[in-house]
XYZ file of C-alpha atoms in Angstrom:
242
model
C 141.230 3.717 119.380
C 142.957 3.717 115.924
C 146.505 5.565 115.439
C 143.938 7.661 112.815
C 141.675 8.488 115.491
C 143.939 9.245 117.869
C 145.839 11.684 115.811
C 142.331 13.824 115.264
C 142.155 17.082 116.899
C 140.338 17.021 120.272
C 137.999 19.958 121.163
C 139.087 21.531 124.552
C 136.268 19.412 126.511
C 137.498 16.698 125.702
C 140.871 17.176 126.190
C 140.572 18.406 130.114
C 138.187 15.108 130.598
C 140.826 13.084 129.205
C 143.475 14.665 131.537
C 140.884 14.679 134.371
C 141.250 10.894 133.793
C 144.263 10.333 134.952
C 143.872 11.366 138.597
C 141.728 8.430 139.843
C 138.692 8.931 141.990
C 140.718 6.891 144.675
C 143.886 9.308 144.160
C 141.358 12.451 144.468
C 139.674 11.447 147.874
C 142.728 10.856 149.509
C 143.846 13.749 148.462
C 140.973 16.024 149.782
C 141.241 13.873 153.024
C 144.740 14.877 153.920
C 143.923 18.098 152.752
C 141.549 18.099 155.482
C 143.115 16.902 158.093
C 146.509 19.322 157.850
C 144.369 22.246 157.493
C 142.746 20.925 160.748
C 145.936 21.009 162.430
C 146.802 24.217 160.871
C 143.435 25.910 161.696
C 142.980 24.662 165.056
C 146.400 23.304 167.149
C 148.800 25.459 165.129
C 146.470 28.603 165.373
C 148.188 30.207 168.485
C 151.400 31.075 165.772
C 148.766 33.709 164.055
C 147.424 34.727 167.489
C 151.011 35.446 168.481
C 151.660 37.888 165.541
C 150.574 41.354 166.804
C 151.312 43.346 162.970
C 148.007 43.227 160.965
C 149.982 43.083 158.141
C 152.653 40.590 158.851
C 149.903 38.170 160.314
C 148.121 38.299 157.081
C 151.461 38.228 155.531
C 151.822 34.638 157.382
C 148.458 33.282 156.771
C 148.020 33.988 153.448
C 151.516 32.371 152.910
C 150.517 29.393 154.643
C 147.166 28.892 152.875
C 148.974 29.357 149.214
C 151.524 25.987 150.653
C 148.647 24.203 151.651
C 145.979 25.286 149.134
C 147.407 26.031 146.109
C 151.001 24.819 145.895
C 149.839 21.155 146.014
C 147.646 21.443 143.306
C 150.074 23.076 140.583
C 152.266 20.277 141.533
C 149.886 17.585 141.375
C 148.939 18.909 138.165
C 151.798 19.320 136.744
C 153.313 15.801 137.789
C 150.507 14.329 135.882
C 150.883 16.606 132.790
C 147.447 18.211 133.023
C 147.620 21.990 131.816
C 147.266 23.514 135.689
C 146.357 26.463 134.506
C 143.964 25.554 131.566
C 142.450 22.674 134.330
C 141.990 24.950 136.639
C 140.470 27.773 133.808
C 142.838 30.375 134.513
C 143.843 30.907 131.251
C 140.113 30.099 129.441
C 138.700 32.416 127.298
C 135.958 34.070 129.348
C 132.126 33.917 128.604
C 131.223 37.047 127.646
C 127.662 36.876 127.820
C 127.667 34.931 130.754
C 129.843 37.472 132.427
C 127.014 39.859 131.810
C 124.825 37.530 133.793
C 127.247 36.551 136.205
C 127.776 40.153 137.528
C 124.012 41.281 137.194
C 123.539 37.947 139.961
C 126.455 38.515 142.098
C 125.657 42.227 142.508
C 121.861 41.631 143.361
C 123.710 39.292 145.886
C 125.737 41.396 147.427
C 122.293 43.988 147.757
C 120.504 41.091 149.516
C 123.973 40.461 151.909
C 123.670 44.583 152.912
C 120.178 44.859 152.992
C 120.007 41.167 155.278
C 122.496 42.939 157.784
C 120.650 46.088 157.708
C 117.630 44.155 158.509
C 119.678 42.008 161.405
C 121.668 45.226 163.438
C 118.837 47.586 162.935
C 121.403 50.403 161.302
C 120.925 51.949 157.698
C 122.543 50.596 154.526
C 124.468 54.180 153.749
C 125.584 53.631 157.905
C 126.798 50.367 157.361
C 128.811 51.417 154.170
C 130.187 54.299 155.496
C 131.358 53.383 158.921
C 134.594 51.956 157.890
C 134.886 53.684 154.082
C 138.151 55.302 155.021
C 140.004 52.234 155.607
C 139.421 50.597 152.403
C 142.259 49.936 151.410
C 143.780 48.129 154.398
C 140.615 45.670 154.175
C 140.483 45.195 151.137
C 144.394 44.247 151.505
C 143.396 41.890 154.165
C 140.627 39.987 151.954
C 142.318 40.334 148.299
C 144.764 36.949 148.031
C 142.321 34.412 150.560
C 139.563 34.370 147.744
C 142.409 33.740 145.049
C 143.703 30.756 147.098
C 140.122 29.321 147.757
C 138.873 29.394 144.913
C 141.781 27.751 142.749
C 141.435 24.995 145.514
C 137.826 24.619 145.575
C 136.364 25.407 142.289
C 139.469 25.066 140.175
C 140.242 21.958 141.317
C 137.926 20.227 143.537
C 134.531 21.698 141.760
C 136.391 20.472 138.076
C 137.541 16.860 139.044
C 134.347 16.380 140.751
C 132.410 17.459 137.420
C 134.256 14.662 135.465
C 132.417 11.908 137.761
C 129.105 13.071 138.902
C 128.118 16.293 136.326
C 128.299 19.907 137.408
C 125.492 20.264 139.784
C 125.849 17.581 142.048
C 130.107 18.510 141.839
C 129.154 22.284 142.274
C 126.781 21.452 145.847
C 129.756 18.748 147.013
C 132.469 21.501 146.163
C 130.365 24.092 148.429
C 130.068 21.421 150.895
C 133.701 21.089 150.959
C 133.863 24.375 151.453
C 131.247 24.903 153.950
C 133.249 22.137 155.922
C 136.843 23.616 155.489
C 135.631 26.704 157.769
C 134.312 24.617 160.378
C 137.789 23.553 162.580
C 138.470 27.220 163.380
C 134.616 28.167 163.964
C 133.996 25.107 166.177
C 136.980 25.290 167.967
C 136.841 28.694 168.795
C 132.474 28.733 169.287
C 131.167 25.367 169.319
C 127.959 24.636 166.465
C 126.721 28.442 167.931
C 124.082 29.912 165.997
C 126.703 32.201 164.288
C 128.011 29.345 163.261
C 125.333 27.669 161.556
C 124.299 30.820 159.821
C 128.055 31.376 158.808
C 128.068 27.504 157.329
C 125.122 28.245 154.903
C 126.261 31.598 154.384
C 129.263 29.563 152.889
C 127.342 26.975 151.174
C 125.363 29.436 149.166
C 128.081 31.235 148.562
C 130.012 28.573 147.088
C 127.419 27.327 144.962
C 127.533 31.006 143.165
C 131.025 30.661 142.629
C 130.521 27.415 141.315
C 127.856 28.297 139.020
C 129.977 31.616 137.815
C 132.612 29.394 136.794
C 130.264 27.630 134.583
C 129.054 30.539 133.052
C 131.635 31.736 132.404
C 133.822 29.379 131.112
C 136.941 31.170 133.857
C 137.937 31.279 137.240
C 138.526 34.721 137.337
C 134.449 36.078 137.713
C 134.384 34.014 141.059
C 137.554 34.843 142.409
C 136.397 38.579 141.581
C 132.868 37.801 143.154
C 134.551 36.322 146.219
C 136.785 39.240 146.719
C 133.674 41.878 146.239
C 131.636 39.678 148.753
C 134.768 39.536 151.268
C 135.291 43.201 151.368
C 132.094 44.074 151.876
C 131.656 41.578 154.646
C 134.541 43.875 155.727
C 133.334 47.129 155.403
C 129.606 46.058 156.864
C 130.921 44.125 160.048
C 132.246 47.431 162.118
């Protein structure tokens, strides 16, 4: 490249595929694999420190802290070591799709009918019953589910789901991403029930679930619509699971 062509303007694509450069596939998969196996540790032989916390709120207190140090503190740093615009790279701070946010919500809320009316379907009890039963503690659920999503979803589609897109193209990245995903749940579930049928139906609850996170990010153009989406989806998994 020419000092005249390097001097052009870049257009924003451009410029997060040239930063997404930097971090080589090889430094990337080690990454994820250490990722994987401290939060194995942490989610399976360190477990009994959450277990031991009998305040709600100070146990949620601790967990979420610990996710954000393994999740999300890594990956500003990581970022920012290698000068790559954490949160432009991780489309924090993109302008948002409108029209795709249109979309985006009109899917995610027929999603969230076909979650209710699927667990309606499953523990034989109304919709409205299912809704209702917990409706007075609202607020302490959805102050249980609020900062999880925000954690997960910088990890997993902010970074992950966007470094993957630079080398295979977004919908192979976005089904490896959910797979990554998918997979990140399993020490806890399969230390605590084996591969149980809960289990299994919890994994490609997960799967599917991270593919339409995935795919809201594309859509539009921010982070935000899928953290928002995977908050929604987490309270009501709250308020429907009495």
């Amino acid at each position: 490249m020419t000092d005249h062509q390097s001097s052009q303007p870049q257009p924003a694509n451009a410029l997060q595929s040239t930063d997404a450069g930097r971090l080589s596939t090889t430094a990337f998969v080690i990454y994820v694999a250490v990722f994987f196996v401290v939060w194995s540790l942490r989610a399976t032989v360190f477990i009994h420190i959450d277990e031991s916390i009998e305040s709600a709120i100070w146990k949620n207190v601790y967990s979420n802290s610990i996710k954000f140090i393994v999740w999300v503190a890594p990956v500003f740093i990581l970022l920012g070591v290698l000068r790559m615009r954490p949160l432009t790279y991780l489309k924090l701070t993109t302008p948002v799709n409108k029209r795709g946010l249109i979309f985006g919500a009109i899917v995610t809320v027929a999603w969230l009918c076909l979650v209710v009316l699927g667990e309606s379907i499953i523990s034989h009890r109304s919709p409205g019953a299912m809704l209702t039963a917990r409706l007075s503690g609202w607020p302490t659920i959805l102050l249980g589910v609020f900062f999880s999503p925000i954690w997960e979803e910088i990890l997993f589609r902010g970074f992950f789901l966007n470094r993957l897109n630079q080398s295979l193209g977004f919908w192979k990245a976005n089904l490896f991403a959910a797979l990554l995903f998918m997979l990140a749940h399993w020490p806890y579930w399969v230390s605590k029930s084996g591969f149980s049928g809960q289990v299994i139906k919890d994994s490609i609850n997960v799967f599917l679930l991270g593919s339409l996170f995935g795919w809201l990010m594309k859509k539009t153009n921010s982070l935000w619509p899928a953290i928002g989406a995977h908050v929604a989806n987490n309270f009501l998994s709250g308020l429907i699971h009495a």
